[in-house]
Structures are given as structure tokens and as C-alpha cells.
Amino acid sequence: MKRIFALILAIFIWFSAVSTALAENTTLVPCYKSPAFVERMKNAPDSYYTTKPLKAYSQLLCGEDGLPRIALDRLSLAVDVAIPIAIFLYTAGFIGWSGRSYLQAIKKQDKAEEKEVFIDVPLFISCMVMALFWPMAVIKELLAGELVAKDEEIPISVR
């Protein structure tokens, strides 16, 4: 009985008619048409640091308060979002790869535990320089089979 009820409920939800929501924003207007933004432009001091940004902001959409908003519902601003994401991912990968390569390098030396606490600065700097090219190093190690562990090396516990 529960399975039949669940099936009927799933079919009802599947075929229920829900109108598509459009991503139109009716509260935002172009900044050059916003009275509050035009007032801000008139009251702004006449200098390079205020007129240039305000001219650039006039192409964006503004709210009722006259402040520009960036609506990310189109692909026209995708680059503005993708660049910071790429910088973040590169930086995070750089930090992780430099630490990984340092730990692998000290593992081959004697007193590895001591060098985890007291960092060998010349070795770490060389690891950081090599980590600048971490995307290429990832591809190289992935193709060589050094990046991921083999199935035989992964222990499986019997439960």
C-alpha cells in the first residue's frame, strides 16, 4: 500500500503543472535612468577617482537607492565571475601542491618528522617555485600514474 501511494504521489508531482519562473528583475533599471544615481553623479566631487567609476557604473543596473547591482543571470558577466574563481583555484592549488611536494621531499630524507616542525626553508622555497607550475605537474603525474594510489595499495577492511 505504501509503495502504491508513493508511486501515485511521484506521478502526481511529476505531472503537476508548474509555470516556469522567469528571471526578469523588474526593480532594477539602467543606472543612467535612475534618479537616485543621477543625483549621486551630480553631488560627487569632480575628480578622476569618482567620474571614471561613475561613468562605468552608469552602464550597469541600479536599485531604487541608486547603487549599482550586478545581475548574474546572463553570460555577459560570466568573465567577471570566472576570473576571480580561476585565481582562487590556482592559489589554492599552489598552496596545496607546494605543501604536498615539501612533505614528499622530506619523506625521502632522514629526520622527516623533525623537518615537518622545523621547516627546511631552502627546500620549501624550491618546492614553492616548482608549485608555480602545478597544473602541468598534475597532468604529468596523472598520466604517469603517480598522482592517484593503485587499487592494490588501498586497504579494504572486512566488516
PDB file of C-alpha atoms in Angstrom, residues 28-99:
ATOM      1  CA  LEU A  28      16.375  47.229 -11.435  1.00  0.00           C
ATOM      2  CA  VAL A  29      16.709  49.975 -14.015  1.00  0.00           C
ATOM      3  CA  PRO A  30      19.714  51.194 -16.000  1.00  0.00           C
ATOM      4  CA  CYS A  31      21.710  53.488 -13.740  1.00  0.00           C
ATOM      5  CA  TYR A  32      21.634  56.425 -16.123  1.00  0.00           C
ATOM      6  CA  LYS A  33      17.810  56.356 -15.830  1.00  0.00           C
ATOM      7  CA  SER A  34      17.770  56.077 -12.031  1.00  0.00           C
ATOM      8  CA  PRO A  35      17.022  59.446 -10.357  1.00  0.00           C
ATOM      9  CA  ALA A  36      18.993  58.489  -7.242  1.00  0.00           C
ATOM     10  CA  PHE A  37      22.072  57.554  -9.299  1.00  0.00           C
ATOM     11  CA  VAL A  38      21.867  60.753 -11.354  1.00  0.00           C
ATOM     12  CA  GLU A  39      21.690  62.688  -8.076  1.00  0.00           C
ATOM     13  CA  ARG A  40      24.776  60.824  -6.821  1.00  0.00           C
ATOM     14  CA  MET A  41      26.635  61.743 -10.003  1.00  0.00           C
ATOM     15  CA  LYS A  42      25.713  65.421  -9.598  1.00  0.00           C
ATOM     16  CA  ASN A  43      26.801  65.505  -5.943  1.00  0.00           C
ATOM     17  CA  ALA A  44      30.045  63.569  -6.464  1.00  0.00           C
ATOM     18  CA  PRO A  45      33.286  65.556  -6.347  1.00  0.00           C
ATOM     19  CA  ASP A  46      34.781  66.242  -9.749  1.00  0.00           C
ATOM     20  CA  SER A  47      37.909  64.079  -9.728  1.00  0.00           C
ATOM     21  CA  TYR A  48      39.334  61.221 -11.716  1.00  0.00           C
ATOM     22  CA  TYR A  49      38.573  58.740  -8.936  1.00  0.00           C
ATOM     23  CA  THR A  50      34.848  59.480  -8.937  1.00  0.00           C
ATOM     24  CA  THR A  51      33.919  60.389 -12.509  1.00  0.00           C
ATOM     25  CA  LYS A  52      35.525  57.360 -14.204  1.00  0.00           C
ATOM     26  CA  PRO A  53      33.849  54.757 -11.955  1.00  0.00           C
ATOM     27  CA  LEU A  54      30.504  56.537 -12.076  1.00  0.00           C
ATOM     28  CA  LYS A  55      30.598  56.591 -15.877  1.00  0.00           C
ATOM     29  CA  ALA A  56      31.328  52.861 -15.846  1.00  0.00           C
ATOM     30  CA  TYR A  57      28.552  52.246 -13.302  1.00  0.00           C
ATOM     31  CA  SER A  58      26.036  54.091 -15.464  1.00  0.00           C
ATOM     32  CA  GLN A  59      26.036  51.077 -17.817  1.00  0.00           C
ATOM     33  CA  LEU A  60      25.001  48.711 -15.002  1.00  0.00           C
ATOM     34  CA  LEU A  61      21.606  48.200 -13.407  1.00  0.00           C
ATOM     35  CA  CYS A  62      20.710  50.177 -10.293  1.00  0.00           C
ATOM     36  CA  GLY A  63      18.266  49.599  -7.483  1.00  0.00           C
ATOM     37  CA  GLU A  64      15.881  52.152  -6.014  1.00  0.00           C
ATOM     38  CA  ASP A  65      18.697  53.537  -3.855  1.00  0.00           C
ATOM     39  CA  GLY A  66      20.806  54.412  -6.902  1.00  0.00           C
ATOM     40  CA  LEU A  67      23.534  51.896  -6.144  1.00  0.00           C
ATOM     41  CA  PRO A  68      24.675  49.624  -8.980  1.00  0.00           C
ATOM     42  CA  ARG A  69      23.863  45.924  -8.857  1.00  0.00           C
ATOM     43  CA  ILE A  70      25.461  43.171 -10.874  1.00  0.00           C
ATOM     44  CA  ALA A  71      22.781  40.786 -12.096  1.00  0.00           C
ATOM     45  CA  LEU A  72      24.444  37.460 -12.797  1.00  0.00           C
ATOM     46  CA  ASP A  73      21.612  35.945 -14.782  1.00  0.00           C
ATOM     47  CA  ARG A  74      23.288  36.335 -18.170  1.00  0.00           C
ATOM     48  CA  LEU A  75      26.528  35.194 -19.721  1.00  0.00           C
ATOM     49  CA  SER A  76      27.617  38.782 -20.348  1.00  0.00           C
ATOM     50  CA  LEU A  77      29.142  38.948 -16.863  1.00  0.00           C
ATOM     51  CA  ALA A  78      30.440  35.384 -16.756  1.00  0.00           C
ATOM     52  CA  VAL A  79      34.031  36.510 -17.254  1.00  0.00           C
ATOM     53  CA  ASP A  80      33.731  38.907 -14.317  1.00  0.00           C
ATOM     54  CA  VAL A  81      32.933  35.932 -12.105  1.00  0.00           C
ATOM     55  CA  ALA A  82      35.160  33.330 -13.771  1.00  0.00           C
ATOM     56  CA  ILE A  83      38.391  35.299 -13.369  1.00  0.00           C
ATOM     57  CA  PRO A  84      38.253  35.524  -9.533  1.00  0.00           C
ATOM     58  CA  ILE A  85      37.219  31.871  -9.353  1.00  0.00           C
ATOM     59  CA  ALA A  86      40.192  30.874 -11.515  1.00  0.00           C
ATOM     60  CA  ILE A  87      42.562  32.971  -9.401  1.00  0.00           C
ATOM     61  CA  PHE A  88      41.215  31.377  -6.222  1.00  0.00           C
ATOM     62  CA  LEU A  89      41.532  27.845  -7.594  1.00  0.00           C
ATOM     63  CA  TYR A  90      45.074  28.496  -8.845  1.00  0.00           C
ATOM     64  CA  THR A  91      46.111  29.950  -5.472  1.00  0.00           C
ATOM     65  CA  ALA A  92      44.545  27.085  -3.521  1.00  0.00           C
ATOM     66  CA  GLY A  93      46.215  24.566  -5.822  1.00  0.00           C
ATOM     67  CA  PHE A  94      49.551  26.354  -5.460  1.00  0.00           C
ATOM     68  CA  ILE A  95      49.362  26.228  -1.668  1.00  0.00           C
ATOM     69  CA  GLY A  96      48.327  22.581  -1.641  1.00  0.00           C
ATOM     70  CA  TRP A  97      50.872  21.486  -4.232  1.00  0.00           C
ATOM     71  CA  SER A  98      53.772  23.267  -2.527  1.00  0.00           C
ATOM     72  CA  GLY A  99      52.902  21.642   0.802  1.00  0.00           C
TER      73      GLY A  99
END
